[in-house]
mmCIF file of C-alpha atoms in Angstrom:
data_model
loop_
_atom_site.group_PDB
_atom_site.id
_atom_site.type_symbol
_atom_site.label_atom_id
_atom_site.label_comp_id
_atom_site.label_asym_id
_atom_site.label_seq_id
_atom_site.Cartn_x
_atom_site.Cartn_y
_atom_site.Cartn_z
ATOM 1 C CA MET A 2 0.160 -0.066 -0.070
ATOM 2 C CA SER A 3 0.869 3.372 -0.844
ATOM 3 C CA PHE A 4 -0.116 6.781 0.605
ATOM 4 C CA TRP A 5 -0.571 10.030 -1.189
ATOM 5 C CA ILE A 6 0.538 12.986 0.491
ATOM 6 C CA HIS A 7 0.062 16.652 -0.385
ATOM 7 C CA ARG A 8 2.714 17.924 -3.051
ATOM 8 C CA ASP A 9 4.397 20.066 -0.107
ATOM 9 C CA HIS A 10 5.332 16.961 2.058
ATOM 10 C CA VAL A 11 7.060 14.687 0.041
ATOM 11 C CA SER A 12 9.651 15.552 -2.848
ATOM 12 C CA ALA A 13 9.144 12.520 -5.728
ATOM 13 C CA THR A 14 6.217 12.933 -8.131
ATOM 14 C CA ALA A 15 4.309 10.255 -9.837
ATOM 15 C CA PRO A 16 2.522 10.532 -13.250
ATOM 16 C CA ALA A 17 -1.346 11.309 -12.585
ATOM 17 C CA ASN A 18 -2.004 8.295 -14.323
ATOM 18 C CA ASP A 19 -0.325 5.877 -11.856
ATOM 19 C CA HIS A 20 -3.471 5.960 -9.636
ATOM 20 C CA TYR A 21 -6.943 5.434 -10.370
ATOM 21 C CA LEU A 22 -7.900 9.071 -9.023
ATOM 22 C CA GLY A 23 -5.592 10.447 -11.415
ATOM 23 C CA LEU A 24 -4.173 12.821 -8.741
ATOM 24 C CA ALA A 25 -2.061 15.250 -10.883
ATOM 25 C CA GLY A 26 0.837 16.613 -8.440
ATOM 26 C CA ALA A 27 0.323 14.225 -5.829
ATOM 27 C CA ARG A 28 3.216 12.421 -4.236
ATOM 28 C CA ASN A 29 4.105 9.124 -3.267
ATOM 29 C CA LEU A 30 5.159 7.905 -0.056
ATOM 30 C CA PRO A 31 6.494 4.358 -0.371
ATOM 31 C CA THR A 32 5.436 1.951 2.266
ATOM 32 C CA THR A 33 6.855 -1.459 3.595
ATOM 33 C CA ALA A 34 4.495 -3.422 1.676
ATOM 34 C CA SER A 35 5.046 -1.343 -1.704
ATOM 35 C CA ARG A 36 8.656 -1.751 -1.357
ATOM 36 C CA LEU A 37 8.298 -5.437 -0.848
ATOM 37 C CA THR A 38 6.480 -5.233 -4.049
ATOM 38 C CA GLN A 39 9.068 -3.895 -5.737
ATOM 39 C CA ARG A 40 11.924 -6.252 -4.642
ATOM 40 C CA HIS A 41 9.719 -9.148 -5.654
ATOM 41 C CA LEU A 42 9.233 -7.301 -9.083
ATOM 42 C CA ALA A 43 13.090 -6.989 -9.366
ATOM 43 C CA THR A 44 13.493 -10.740 -8.851
ATOM 44 C CA VAL A 45 11.043 -12.024 -10.922
ATOM 45 C CA ILE A 46 12.263 -9.550 -13.815
ATOM 46 C CA LYS A 47 15.598 -10.778 -13.422
ATOM 47 C CA ASP A 48 14.848 -14.347 -13.344
ATOM 48 C CA ARG A 49 11.821 -14.233 -16.021
ATOM 49 C CA VAL A 50 9.154 -15.995 -14.114
ATOM 50 C CA LEU A 51 5.636 -15.575 -13.285
ATOM 51 C CA PHE A 52 4.796 -13.703 -10.257
ATOM 52 C CA CYS A 53 1.337 -12.988 -8.631
ATOM 53 C CA VAL A 54 0.317 -10.032 -6.267
ATOM 54 C CA HIS A 55 -3.222 -10.292 -4.891
ATOM 55 C CA GLY A 56 -5.493 -8.797 -1.903
ATOM 56 C CA ASP A 57 -8.562 -6.817 -1.395
ATOM 57 C CA ILE A 58 -9.630 -4.054 -3.189
ATOM 58 C CA GLY A 59 -8.176 -0.359 -2.468
ATOM 59 C CA LEU A 60 -4.700 -1.918 -0.875
ATOM 60 C CA GLY A 61 -2.775 -0.658 -3.692
ATOM 61 C CA ARG A 62 -1.669 -3.287 -5.904
ATOM 62 C CA THR A 63 -2.090 -1.852 -9.112
ATOM 63 C CA PHE A 64 -0.377 1.344 -7.863
ATOM 64 C CA ALA A 65 2.670 -0.476 -6.267
ATOM 65 C CA VAL A 66 3.354 -2.564 -9.535
ATOM 66 C CA ASN A 67 3.029 0.539 -11.793
ATOM 67 C CA THR A 68 5.024 2.650 -10.126
ATOM 68 C CA SER A 69 7.865 -0.143 -9.399
ATOM 69 C CA LEU A 70 8.001 -1.280 -13.159
ATOM 70 C CA ARG A 71 8.312 2.493 -14.392
ATOM 71 C CA GLY A 72 11.504 2.287 -12.611
ATOM 72 C CA LEU A 73 12.335 -1.480 -13.195
ATOM 73 C CA ALA A 74 11.211 -1.923 -16.981
ATOM 74 C CA PRO A 75 10.021 1.413 -18.134
ATOM 75 C CA ASP A 76 10.258 0.612 -21.724
ATOM 76 C CA ASN A 77 9.162 -3.127 -22.114
ATOM 77 C CA THR A 78 6.233 -3.383 -19.854
ATOM 78 C CA LEU A 79 2.712 -4.339 -21.168
ATOM 79 C CA TRP A 80 -0.660 -3.864 -19.601
ATOM 80 C CA PRO A 81 -3.396 -5.525 -21.851
ATOM 81 C CA GLN A 82 -6.848 -4.634 -21.045
ATOM 82 C CA CYS A 83 -9.111 -7.599 -21.137
ATOM 83 C CA ARG A 84 -12.833 -7.717 -19.530
ATOM 84 C CA LYS A 85 -13.736 -10.385 -17.027
ATOM 85 C CA GLY A 86 -14.616 -13.699 -18.484
ATOM 86 C CA ALA A 87 -13.505 -12.772 -21.912
ATOM 87 C CA PRO A 88 -12.391 -16.054 -23.937
ATOM 88 C CA LEU A 89 -9.013 -16.620 -25.134
ATOM 89 C CA GLY A 90 -9.390 -15.109 -28.511
ATOM 90 C CA THR A 91 -10.301 -11.563 -26.414
ATOM 91 C CA LEU A 92 -6.913 -12.029 -24.572
ATOM 92 C CA ARG A 93 -5.209 -12.611 -27.691
ATOM 93 C CA ASN A 94 -6.488 -9.681 -29.532
ATOM 94 C CA ALA A 95 -5.825 -7.377 -26.478
ATOM 95 C CA LEU A 96 -1.899 -8.648 -26.382
ATOM 96 C CA PHE A 97 -2.150 -7.679 -30.107
ATOM 97 C CA CYS A 98 -3.443 -4.308 -29.368
ATOM 98 C CA THR A 99 -1.164 -3.572 -26.560
ATOM 99 C CA LEU A 100 1.774 -4.501 -28.976
ATOM 100 C CA ALA A 101 0.385 -1.798 -31.013
ATOM 101 C CA MET A 102 1.113 -4.078 -34.208
ATOM 102 C CA PRO A 103 0.138 -2.445 -37.785
ATOM 103 C CA GLY A 104 -3.012 -3.719 -39.606
ATOM 104 C CA ASP A 105 -5.645 -6.117 -37.973
ATOM 105 C CA PRO A 106 -4.850 -9.270 -36.086
ATOM 106 C CA PRO A 107 -4.623 -12.463 -38.122
ATOM 107 C CA LYS A 108 -7.474 -15.098 -37.656
ATOM 108 C CA GLY A 109 -7.197 -18.459 -35.922
ATOM 109 C CA ASP A 110 -3.634 -19.775 -35.100
ATOM 110 C CA GLY A 111 -2.188 -17.186 -36.775
ATOM 111 C CA LEU A 112 -2.454 -14.551 -34.415
ATOM 112 C CA GLY A 113 -0.895 -17.253 -31.692
ATOM 113 C CA GLN A 114 1.978 -17.532 -33.703
ATOM 114 C CA LEU A 115 2.402 -14.020 -34.637
ATOM 115 C CA LEU A 116 2.335 -13.441 -30.735
ATOM 116 C CA LEU A 117 4.880 -15.949 -30.142
ATOM 117 C CA GLU A 118 7.179 -14.334 -32.612
ATOM 118 C CA VAL A 119 6.951 -10.690 -31.465
ATOM 119 C CA PHE A 120 7.517 -12.007 -27.888
ATOM 120 C CA ALA A 121 10.719 -13.901 -29.170
ATOM 121 C CA GLU A 122 11.883 -10.700 -30.372
ATOM 122 C CA GLN A 123 12.594 -8.600 -27.281
ATOM 123 C CA TYR A 124 12.319 -8.935 -23.399
ATOM 124 C CA ARG A 125 8.882 -7.950 -22.188
ATOM 125 C CA VAL A 126 7.221 -7.534 -19.040
ATOM 126 C CA LEU A 127 3.214 -8.651 -19.219
ATOM 127 C CA VAL A 128 1.103 -7.117 -16.681
ATOM 128 C CA CYS A 129 -2.461 -8.506 -16.277
ATOM 129 C CA ASP A 130 -4.362 -6.534 -13.879
ATOM 130 C CA GLU A 131 -7.758 -7.958 -12.284
ATOM 131 C CA ALA A 132 -6.162 -11.490 -13.015
ATOM 132 C CA GLN A 133 -8.895 -13.274 -11.280
ATOM 133 C CA GLY A 134 -11.210 -12.537 -14.225
ATOM 134 C CA LEU A 135 -9.242 -14.451 -16.530
ATOM 135 C CA THR A 136 -10.590 -17.793 -17.742
ATOM 136 C CA GLY A 137 -8.746 -21.135 -17.405
ATOM 137 C CA ASN A 138 -7.981 -21.338 -21.092
ATOM 138 C CA SER A 139 -6.303 -17.678 -21.009
ATOM 139 C CA LEU A 140 -4.117 -18.557 -17.950
ATOM 140 C CA GLU A 141 -3.088 -21.671 -19.580
ATOM 141 C CA TYR A 142 -2.342 -19.587 -22.774
ATOM 142 C CA LEU A 143 -0.205 -17.162 -20.626
ATOM 143 C CA GLN A 144 1.883 -20.309 -19.184
ATOM 144 C CA THR A 145 2.153 -21.719 -22.626
ATOM 145 C CA LEU A 146 3.594 -18.016 -24.222
ATOM 146 C CA TRP A 147 5.646 -17.605 -20.982
ATOM 147 C CA GLU A 148 7.389 -21.322 -21.004
ATOM 148 C CA ASN A 149 7.824 -21.219 -24.932
ATOM 149 C CA ARG A 150 11.747 -21.689 -25.447
ATOM 150 C CA CYS A 151 11.726 -18.520 -27.874
ATOM 151 C CA THR A 152 9.834 -15.722 -26.064
ATOM 152 C CA GLN A 153 11.439 -13.475 -23.677
ATOM 153 C CA LEU A 154 8.693 -12.853 -20.869
ATOM 154 C CA THR A 155 7.928 -11.882 -17.202
ATOM 155 C CA VAL A 156 4.215 -12.610 -16.459
ATOM 156 C CA ILE A 157 2.725 -10.622 -13.533
ATOM 157 C CA LEU A 158 -0.835 -11.514 -12.240
ATOM 158 C CA ALA A 159 -2.380 -9.109 -10.169
ATOM 159 C CA GLY A 160 -5.823 -9.107 -8.906
ATOM 160 C CA GLY A 161 -7.983 -9.122 -5.961
ATOM 161 C CA ASP A 162 -8.274 -11.334 -2.993
ATOM 162 C CA ASN A 163 -9.704 -14.416 -4.832
ATOM 163 C CA CYS A 164 -6.699 -14.024 -7.527
ATOM 164 C CA LEU A 165 -4.581 -16.610 -6.209
ATOM 165 C CA GLN A 166 -7.369 -18.947 -5.580
ATOM 166 C CA ARG A 167 -8.587 -18.453 -9.220
ATOM 167 C CA ILE A 168 -5.185 -19.164 -10.498
ATOM 168 C CA ARG A 169 -4.740 -22.389 -7.956
ATOM 169 C CA SER A 170 -7.990 -24.156 -10.050
ATOM 170 C CA CYS A 171 -5.538 -24.356 -13.036
ATOM 171 C CA PRO A 172 -2.541 -26.407 -11.805
ATOM 172 C CA GLY A 173 -0.248 -25.578 -14.654
ATOM 173 C CA PRO A 174 -0.084 -21.835 -14.401
ATOM 174 C CA PHE A 175 -0.044 -22.130 -10.528
ATOM 175 C CA SER A 176 2.774 -24.805 -10.193
ATOM 176 C CA ARG A 177 4.868 -21.976 -12.463
ATOM 177 C CA ILE A 178 4.498 -19.105 -10.009
ATOM 178 C CA LEU A 179 7.784 -18.683 -8.327
ATOM 179 C CA THR A 180 6.355 -16.417 -5.336
ATOM 180 C CA HIS A 181 3.266 -14.455 -4.742
ATOM 181 C CA GLN A 182 2.687 -11.615 -2.347
ATOM 182 C CA ARG A 183 -0.247 -11.095 -0.648
ATOM 183 C CA ARG A 184 -1.297 -7.291 -0.012
ATOM 184 C CA ARG A 185 -2.977 -6.902 3.358
ATOM 185 C CA LEU A 186 -4.103 -3.887 5.395
ATOM 186 C CA PRO A 187 -1.132 -2.582 8.181
ATOM 187 C CA TRP A 188 -2.991 -4.330 10.969
ATOM 188 C CA GLN A 189 -3.405 -7.826 9.279
ATOM 189 C CA LEU A 190 0.621 -8.160 8.680
ATOM 190 C CA PRO A 191 2.063 -11.087 10.632
#
């Protein structure tokens, strides 16, 4: 969790789009939890593995991931937008759009092959926010994309408190997650 403070109290300015409220000119005060998220992200980026950060709504998961990745992987982080429960084809189209590829996405297996080729060209960090809404097929596709020998990819799954349970229902992706972090309120910390 990170706290926003009036602009006169802290010196580091974050872009307004880092936080869902769009607080222009607000400052970020790192907390123990946000520093832990940053350390986890540095490790999973170095090791190119899967990571899950989950917890209740409003605890700053997305904010901590966004602000950390701006410093750790500013030029190769992708945030595909995919609605809850969307089928696998929608996730593939979202990846195509997020990569800002020219033209229309190929139909059928052609899109899957194209995505493999693009993710093989350069290292990317793929952040799936609200990952508890991904279908089992979508989670398995992300696993397949990540573990392909040609791709250069770290996958970060961020979501609500039930996110890890959702991923756990798909044994393949769950078994590949190196570590996960549960975001909690300060009085819930062990």
